[in-house]
XYZ file of C-alpha atoms in Angstrom:
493
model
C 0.000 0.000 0.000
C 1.414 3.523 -0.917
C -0.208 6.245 1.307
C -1.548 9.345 -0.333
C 1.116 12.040 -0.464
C 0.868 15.182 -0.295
C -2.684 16.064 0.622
C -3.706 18.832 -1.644
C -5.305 22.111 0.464
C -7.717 23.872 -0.437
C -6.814 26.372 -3.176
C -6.574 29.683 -1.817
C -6.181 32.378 -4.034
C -6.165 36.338 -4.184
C -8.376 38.155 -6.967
C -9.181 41.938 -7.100
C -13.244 41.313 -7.731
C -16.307 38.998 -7.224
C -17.301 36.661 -10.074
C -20.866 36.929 -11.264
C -22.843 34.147 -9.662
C -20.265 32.357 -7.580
C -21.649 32.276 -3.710
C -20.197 34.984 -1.408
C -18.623 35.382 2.236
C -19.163 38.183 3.930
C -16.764 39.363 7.204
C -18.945 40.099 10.636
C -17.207 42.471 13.315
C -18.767 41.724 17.096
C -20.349 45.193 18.685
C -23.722 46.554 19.406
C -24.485 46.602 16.582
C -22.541 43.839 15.079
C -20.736 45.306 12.122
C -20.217 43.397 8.624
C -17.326 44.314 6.465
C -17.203 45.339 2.297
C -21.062 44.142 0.805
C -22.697 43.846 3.645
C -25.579 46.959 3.507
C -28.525 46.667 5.055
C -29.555 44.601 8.441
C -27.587 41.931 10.020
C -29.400 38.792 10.057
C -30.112 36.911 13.078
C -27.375 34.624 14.119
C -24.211 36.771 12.990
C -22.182 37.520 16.018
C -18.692 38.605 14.779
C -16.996 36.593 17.271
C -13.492 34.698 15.840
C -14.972 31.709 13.409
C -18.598 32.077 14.251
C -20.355 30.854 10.684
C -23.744 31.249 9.392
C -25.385 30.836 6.045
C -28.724 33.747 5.686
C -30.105 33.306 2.071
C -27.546 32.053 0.159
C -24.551 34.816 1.697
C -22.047 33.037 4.365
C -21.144 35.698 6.877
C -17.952 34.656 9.121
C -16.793 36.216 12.894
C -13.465 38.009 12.644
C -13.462 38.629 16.866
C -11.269 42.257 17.574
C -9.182 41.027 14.347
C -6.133 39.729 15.955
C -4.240 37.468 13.652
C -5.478 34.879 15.668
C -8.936 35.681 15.377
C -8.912 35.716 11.562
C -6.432 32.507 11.498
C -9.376 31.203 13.567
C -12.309 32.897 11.296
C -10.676 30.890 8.201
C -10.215 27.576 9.270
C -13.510 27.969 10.894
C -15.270 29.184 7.488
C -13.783 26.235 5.525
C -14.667 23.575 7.947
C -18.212 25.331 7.556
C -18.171 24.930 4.154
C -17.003 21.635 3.595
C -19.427 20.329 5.511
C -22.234 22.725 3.250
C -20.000 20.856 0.032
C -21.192 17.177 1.175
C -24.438 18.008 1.175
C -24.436 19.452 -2.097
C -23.418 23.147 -1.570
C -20.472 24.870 -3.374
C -17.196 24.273 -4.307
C -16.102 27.405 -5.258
C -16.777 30.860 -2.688
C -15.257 34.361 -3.084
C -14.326 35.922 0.174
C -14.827 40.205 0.501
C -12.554 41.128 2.838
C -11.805 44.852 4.273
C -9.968 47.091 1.474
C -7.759 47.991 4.712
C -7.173 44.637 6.416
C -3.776 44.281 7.304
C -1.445 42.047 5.059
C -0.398 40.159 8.257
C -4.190 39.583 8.718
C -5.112 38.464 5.647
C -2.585 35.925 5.434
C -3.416 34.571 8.941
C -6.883 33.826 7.188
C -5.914 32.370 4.103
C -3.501 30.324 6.029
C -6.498 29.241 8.212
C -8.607 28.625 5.063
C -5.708 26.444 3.685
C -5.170 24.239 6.540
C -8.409 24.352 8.791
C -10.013 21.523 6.276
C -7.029 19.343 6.066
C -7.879 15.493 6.333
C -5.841 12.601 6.164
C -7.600 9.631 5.495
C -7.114 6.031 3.560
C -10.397 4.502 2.891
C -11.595 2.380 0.235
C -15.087 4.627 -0.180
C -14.933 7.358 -2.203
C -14.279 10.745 -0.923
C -16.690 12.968 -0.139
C -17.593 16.529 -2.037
C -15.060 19.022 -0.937
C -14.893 22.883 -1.311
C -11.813 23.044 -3.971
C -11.147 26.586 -4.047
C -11.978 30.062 -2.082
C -11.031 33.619 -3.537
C -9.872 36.396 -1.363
C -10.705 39.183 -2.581
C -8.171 41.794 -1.536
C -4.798 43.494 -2.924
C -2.648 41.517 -0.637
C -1.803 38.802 -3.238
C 1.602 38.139 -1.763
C 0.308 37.853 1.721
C -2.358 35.282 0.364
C 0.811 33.404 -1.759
C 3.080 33.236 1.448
C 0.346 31.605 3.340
C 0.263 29.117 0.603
C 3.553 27.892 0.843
C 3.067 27.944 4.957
C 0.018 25.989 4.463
C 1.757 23.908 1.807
C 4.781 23.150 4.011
C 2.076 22.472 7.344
C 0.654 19.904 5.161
C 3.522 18.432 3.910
C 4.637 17.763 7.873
C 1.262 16.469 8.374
C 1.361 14.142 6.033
C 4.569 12.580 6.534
C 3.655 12.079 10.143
C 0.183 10.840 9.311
C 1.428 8.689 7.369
C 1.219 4.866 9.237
C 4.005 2.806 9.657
C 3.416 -0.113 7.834
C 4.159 2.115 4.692
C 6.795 4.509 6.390
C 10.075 3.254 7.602
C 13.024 5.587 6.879
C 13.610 4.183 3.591
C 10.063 5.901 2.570
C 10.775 8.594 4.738
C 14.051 9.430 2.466
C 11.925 8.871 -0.633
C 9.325 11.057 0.156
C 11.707 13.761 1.014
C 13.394 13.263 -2.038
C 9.933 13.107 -3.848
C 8.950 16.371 -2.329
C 12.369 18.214 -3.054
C 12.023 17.142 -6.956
C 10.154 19.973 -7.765
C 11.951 22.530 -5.981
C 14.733 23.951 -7.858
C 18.036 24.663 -5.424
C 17.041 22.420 -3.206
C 19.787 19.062 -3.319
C 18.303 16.066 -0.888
C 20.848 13.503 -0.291
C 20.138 10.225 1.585
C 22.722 7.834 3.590
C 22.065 4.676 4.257
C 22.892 1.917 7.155
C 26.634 1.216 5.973
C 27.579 4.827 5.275
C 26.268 5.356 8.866
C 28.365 2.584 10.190
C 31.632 3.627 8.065
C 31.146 6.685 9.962
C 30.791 5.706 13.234
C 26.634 6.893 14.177
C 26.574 4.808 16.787
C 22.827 6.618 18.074
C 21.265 6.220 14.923
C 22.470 2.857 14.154
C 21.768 1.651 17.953
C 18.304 2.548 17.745
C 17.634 1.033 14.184
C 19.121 -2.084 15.219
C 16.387 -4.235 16.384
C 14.424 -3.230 13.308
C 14.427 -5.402 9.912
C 14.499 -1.816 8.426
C 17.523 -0.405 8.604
C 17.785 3.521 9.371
C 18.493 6.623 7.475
C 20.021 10.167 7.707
C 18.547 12.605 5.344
C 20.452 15.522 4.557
C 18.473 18.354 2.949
C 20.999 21.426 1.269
C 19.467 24.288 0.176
C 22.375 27.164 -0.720
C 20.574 30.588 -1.242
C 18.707 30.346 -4.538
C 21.580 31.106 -6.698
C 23.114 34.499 -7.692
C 26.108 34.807 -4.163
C 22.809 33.059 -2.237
C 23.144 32.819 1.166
C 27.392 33.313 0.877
C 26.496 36.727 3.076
C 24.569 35.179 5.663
C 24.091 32.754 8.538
C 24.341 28.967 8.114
C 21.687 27.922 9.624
C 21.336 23.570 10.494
C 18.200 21.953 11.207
C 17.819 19.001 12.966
C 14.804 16.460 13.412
C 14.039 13.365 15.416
C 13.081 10.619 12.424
C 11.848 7.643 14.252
C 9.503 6.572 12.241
C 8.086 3.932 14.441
C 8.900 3.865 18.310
C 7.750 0.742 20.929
C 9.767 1.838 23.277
C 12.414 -1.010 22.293
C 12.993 -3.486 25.149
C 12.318 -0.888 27.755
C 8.811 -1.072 25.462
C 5.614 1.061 25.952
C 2.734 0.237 27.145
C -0.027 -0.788 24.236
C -2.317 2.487 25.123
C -1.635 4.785 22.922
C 0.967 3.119 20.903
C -0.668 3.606 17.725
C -0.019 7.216 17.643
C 3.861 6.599 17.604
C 3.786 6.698 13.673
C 3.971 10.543 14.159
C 7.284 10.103 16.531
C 9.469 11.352 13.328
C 6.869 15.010 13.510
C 10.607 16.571 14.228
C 11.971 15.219 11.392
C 8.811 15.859 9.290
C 8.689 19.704 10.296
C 12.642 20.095 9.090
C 11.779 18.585 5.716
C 8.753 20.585 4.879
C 10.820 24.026 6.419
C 13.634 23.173 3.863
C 10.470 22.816 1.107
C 9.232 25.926 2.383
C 12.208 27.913 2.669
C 13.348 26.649 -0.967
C 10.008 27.637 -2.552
C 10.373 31.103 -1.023
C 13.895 31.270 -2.140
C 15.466 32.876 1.170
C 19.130 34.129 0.240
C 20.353 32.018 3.155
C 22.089 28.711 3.352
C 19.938 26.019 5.289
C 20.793 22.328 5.695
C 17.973 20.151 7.521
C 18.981 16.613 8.701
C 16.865 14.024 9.398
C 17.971 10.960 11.193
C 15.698 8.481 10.474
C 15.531 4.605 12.454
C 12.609 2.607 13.624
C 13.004 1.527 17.261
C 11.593 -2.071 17.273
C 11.869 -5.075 19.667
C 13.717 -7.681 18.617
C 17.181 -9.712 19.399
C 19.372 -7.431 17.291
C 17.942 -4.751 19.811
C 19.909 -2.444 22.114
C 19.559 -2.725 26.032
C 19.586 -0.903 29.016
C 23.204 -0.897 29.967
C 24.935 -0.506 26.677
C 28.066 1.995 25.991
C 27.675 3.427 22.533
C 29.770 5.646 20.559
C 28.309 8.574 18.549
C 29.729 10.252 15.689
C 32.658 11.831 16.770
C 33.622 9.727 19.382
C 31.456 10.721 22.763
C 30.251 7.790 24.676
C 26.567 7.010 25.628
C 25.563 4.682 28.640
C 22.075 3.874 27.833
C 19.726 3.502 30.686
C 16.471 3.280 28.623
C 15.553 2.153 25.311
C 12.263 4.178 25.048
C 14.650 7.648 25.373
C 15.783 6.710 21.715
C 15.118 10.056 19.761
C 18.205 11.827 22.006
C 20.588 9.261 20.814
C 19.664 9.876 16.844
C 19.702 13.661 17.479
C 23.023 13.546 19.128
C 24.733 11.651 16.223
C 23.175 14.572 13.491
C 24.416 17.286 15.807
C 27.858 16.435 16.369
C 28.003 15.562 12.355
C 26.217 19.123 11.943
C 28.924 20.832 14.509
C 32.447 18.703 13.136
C 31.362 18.759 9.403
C 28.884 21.505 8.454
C 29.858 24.444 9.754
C 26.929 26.073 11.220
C 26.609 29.205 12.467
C 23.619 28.444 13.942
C 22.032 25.120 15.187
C 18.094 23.946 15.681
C 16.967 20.714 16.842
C 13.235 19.674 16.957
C 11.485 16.178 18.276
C 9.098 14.832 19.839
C 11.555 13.836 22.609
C 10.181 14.032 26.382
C 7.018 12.969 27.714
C 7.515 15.450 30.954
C 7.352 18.474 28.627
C 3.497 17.491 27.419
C 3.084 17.568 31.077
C 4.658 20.600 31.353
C 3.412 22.735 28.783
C 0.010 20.711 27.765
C -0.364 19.797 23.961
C -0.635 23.051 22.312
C 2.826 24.512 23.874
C 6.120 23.544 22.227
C 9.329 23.802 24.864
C 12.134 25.952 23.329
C 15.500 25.566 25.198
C 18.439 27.890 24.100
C 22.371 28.785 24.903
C 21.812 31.978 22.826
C 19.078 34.841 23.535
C 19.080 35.709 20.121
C 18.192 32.574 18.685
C 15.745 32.079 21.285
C 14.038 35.608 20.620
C 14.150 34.981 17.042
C 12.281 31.686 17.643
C 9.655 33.279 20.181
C 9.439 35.907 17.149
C 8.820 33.440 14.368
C 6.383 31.576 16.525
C 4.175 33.998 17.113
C 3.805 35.122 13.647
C 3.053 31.532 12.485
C 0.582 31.236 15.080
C 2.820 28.282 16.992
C 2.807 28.936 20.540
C 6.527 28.102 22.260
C 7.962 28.439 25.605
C 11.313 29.286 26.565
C 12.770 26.477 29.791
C 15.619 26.884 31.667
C 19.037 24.870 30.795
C 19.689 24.759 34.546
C 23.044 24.211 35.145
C 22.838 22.518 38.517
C 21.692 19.741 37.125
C 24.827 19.152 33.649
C 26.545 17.543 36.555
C 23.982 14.872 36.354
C 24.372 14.279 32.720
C 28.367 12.467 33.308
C 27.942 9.042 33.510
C 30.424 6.459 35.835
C 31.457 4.552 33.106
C 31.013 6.218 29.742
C 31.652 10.153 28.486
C 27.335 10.804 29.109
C 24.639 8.908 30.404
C 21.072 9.204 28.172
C 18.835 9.840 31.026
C 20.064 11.411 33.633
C 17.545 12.006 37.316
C 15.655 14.926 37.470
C 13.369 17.172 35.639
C 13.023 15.105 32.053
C 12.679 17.790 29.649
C 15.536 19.970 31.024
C 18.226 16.974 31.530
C 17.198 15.493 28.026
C 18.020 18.997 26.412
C 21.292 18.928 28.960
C 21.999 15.531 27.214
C 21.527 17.250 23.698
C 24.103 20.096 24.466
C 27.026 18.032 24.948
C 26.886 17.384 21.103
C 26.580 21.008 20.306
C 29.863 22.576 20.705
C 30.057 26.142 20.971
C 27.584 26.622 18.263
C 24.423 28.449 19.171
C 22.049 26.119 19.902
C 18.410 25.612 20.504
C 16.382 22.120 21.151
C 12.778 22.098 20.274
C 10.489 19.509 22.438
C 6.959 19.255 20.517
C 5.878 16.328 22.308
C 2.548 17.985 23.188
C 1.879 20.160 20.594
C 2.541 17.672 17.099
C -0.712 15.425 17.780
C -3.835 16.719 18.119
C -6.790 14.803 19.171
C -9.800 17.394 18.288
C -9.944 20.386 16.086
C -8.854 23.883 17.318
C -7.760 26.769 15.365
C -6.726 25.457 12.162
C -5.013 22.725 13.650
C -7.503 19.240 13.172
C -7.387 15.659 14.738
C -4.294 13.732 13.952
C -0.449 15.813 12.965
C -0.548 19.057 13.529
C 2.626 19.765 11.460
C 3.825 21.983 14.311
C 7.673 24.063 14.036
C 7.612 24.098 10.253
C 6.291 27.273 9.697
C 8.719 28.455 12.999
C 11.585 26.984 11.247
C 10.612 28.761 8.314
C 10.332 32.063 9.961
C 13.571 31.409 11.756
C 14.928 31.339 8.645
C 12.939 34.711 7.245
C 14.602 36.437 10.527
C 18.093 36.844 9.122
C 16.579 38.274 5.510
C 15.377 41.364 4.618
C 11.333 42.566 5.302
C 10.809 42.696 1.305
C 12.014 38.829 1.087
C 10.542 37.958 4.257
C 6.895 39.135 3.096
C 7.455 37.210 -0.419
C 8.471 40.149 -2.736
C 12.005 39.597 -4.286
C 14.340 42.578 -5.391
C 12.800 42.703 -8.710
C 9.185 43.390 -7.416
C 8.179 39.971 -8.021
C 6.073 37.747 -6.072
C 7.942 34.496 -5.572
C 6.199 31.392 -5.479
């Protein structure tokens, strides 16, 4: 079986009028009285409130809540409207809507709805029935096309994340996660994907990666995604920024195994590695004049005799020594073999890791709150920054230093898990292979599954940090790139 990939969103598209005879949406404001935006004359009909994503259909016009018209709010208004009218396209009802929104609306607001229009309808589904009527495409009418074509690339990336980690495990194993980053780099001009297999990892000494694979019949992977500036000097000016995500691409926990509740959802344990291939998509397509590598170790931590115990010494890339003290804390030892490679042999200026790596930071945070740890208060602010322009909530955790001591093991260089508060000694762990590079570890344990729909995020992958990592990247260009408008003029694509 070969799962569906990528899942097409909805087509969201700018346009500078109505069309004669396609349905509209009009744009409610809350107050007393409520107010409706461009189109809307006369009374308000009963039922339109103008809070965030409040829909209702009043003679054939859809009228949508924008709240006080946060970014938020209309991120929420658009995923809100197209869950709305899906639902109206099963039952017969258009495919095909035009959107009037406010002549003034603020570019940053308009593309936090079209992003929510993009994404709030995703589904991921393999059935044998055939698939329901769909709304294909929704117009925005406004003059902020390149607001409305950056969100389609965000929206294009979130997808692309969501689907990889959707994606079940029967059909994914890093072989197939390599191909399908491969796949999804083809059409991307600039952007070189190369993959390594299980005995270039062992003639180069990834102990992690090639620990954790071990018990598997499928042998791992490391990714490495290169994308160099788009050409033209490209990014020779700027940073070098490495991204790093946690691949496993099946987890049970190995032989310290998990218990069968909730098991299933450990097909989405690679969401790190998912959200650094779709950023490196994302960040091609948009052409920032920056070089960005993304690496993706990829293994499949399985049960078998080939599997690695509690106990074990191994030796990562580089040379540092592991004791292993649990086989279910498997994603630290594949990120620690990509970041010493990314520190001895890329040349980074700047280092990012993201996983799904610590159970004690969903119970930290909750499931909507990704963890950021940092040695650098730039990168950290830049990352608070990007988050809250891609609508990804993150916050910052303490690399308390009274407990590194606790990371030295008695008879190897580091021990996996050391005692203490999980999240903060498993990003202690993670530093050791960082050098002196600025560094910042990513824990989206909570946050990349979802398990009901709010915002535009919807049951399942939530494709959370791509559109971060993206913006990370945006940080170090200039405003006219960063908004989608190269030197020329020109809206890229």
């Amino acid at each position: 079986m070969r799962a569906p990939l990528p899942t097409p969103p909805v087509a969201v598209e700018a346009a500078t009028t109505l069309r004669r005879g396609v349905p509209a949406v009009l744009v409610a404001f809350p107050g007393d009285p409520v107010r409706l935006g461009p189109g809307g004359g006369g009374d308000v009909p009963t039922g339109v409130t103008g809070k965030a994503g409040a829909t209702t259909r009043h003679d054939g016009t859809w009228y949508v809540g924008a709240g006080d018209g946060a970014p938020g709010d209309w991120r929420t208004a658009g995923a809100s409207l197209i869950r709305a009218l899906h639902g109206d396209a099963e039952q017969g009802g258009p495919t095909s809507l035009d959107v009037r929104l406010p002549t003034d609306l603020d570019p940053a607001a308009v593309e936090a709805f079209a992003l929510g229009a993009a994404l709030g309808g995703y589904r991921y589904r393999i059935t044998g029935t055939e698939a329901p009527k769909r709304v294909k495409s929704l117009r925005l009418v406004t003059a902020a096309a390149a607001a409305v074509d950056r969100a389609a690339t965000l929206a294009a990336a979130t997808t692309l994340a969501r689907d990889l980690a959707n994606t079940p495990s029967n059909v994914k194993d890093p072989a197939w996660l390599a191909a399908a980053a491969v796949r999804a780099a083809r059409d991307v001009p600039g952007l070189d994907v190369r993959v390594r297999d299980e005995r270039w990892l062992a003639d180069r000494g990834f102990g992690g990666v090639l620990a954790v694979g071990g018990g598997s019949a499928r042998p791992p992977r490391l990714v490495e995604l290169t994308w160099s500036g788009g050409g033209s000097g490209g990014g020779s000016g700027g940073p070098h920024l490495v991204l790093v995500g946690k691949g496993i691409t099946f987890d049970t926990g190995g032989i310290s195994i998990k218990p069968a509740q909730g098991m299933h959802l450990m097909r989405t344990d690679m969401s790190g590695g998912a959200a650094v291939i779709a950023a490196l998509v994302g960040i091609a397509r948009l052409r920032l004049p920056l070089r960005v590598t993304g690496l993706v170790p990829a293994a499949e931590n399985h049960v078998s005799g080939s599997a690695y115990r509690p106990g074990d010494v191994i030796r990562h890339y580089g040379g540092t020594t592991t004791e292993v003290t649990n086989t279910d804390a498997e994603g630290r030892l594949v990120l620690a073999d990509a970041l010493a490679y990314a520190v001895r042999t890329l040349a980074p200026d700047h280092l990012v890791d993201v996983a799904t790596l610590t159970g004690a930071m969903k119970v930290t945070l909750g499931v909507r709150t990704g963890g950021l740890f940092a040695t650098d208060d730039d990168l950290a602010a830049r990352l608070l920054g990007a988050g809250e322009a891609a609508g990804e909530r993150w916050w910052r955790m303490p690399l308390l230093e009274d407990a590194a001591e606790d990371v030295r093991s008695d008879i190897a260089d580091v021990r996996q898990c050391p005692p203490g508060p999980g999240g903060i000694t498993a990003a202690l762990f993670l530093r050791e292979f960082t050098g002196e590079v600025p560094w910042a570890h990513l824990d989206i344990a909570g946050p990349a599954r979802a398990d009901k729909a709010y915002d535009e995020v919807v049951p399942g992958a939530t494709g959370f940090a791509a559109r971060t990592l993206i913006g990370l990247a945006e940080s170090w260009v200039g405003a006219d790139v960063a908004a989608g408008v190269g030197a020329d003029g020109d809206t890229m694509g």
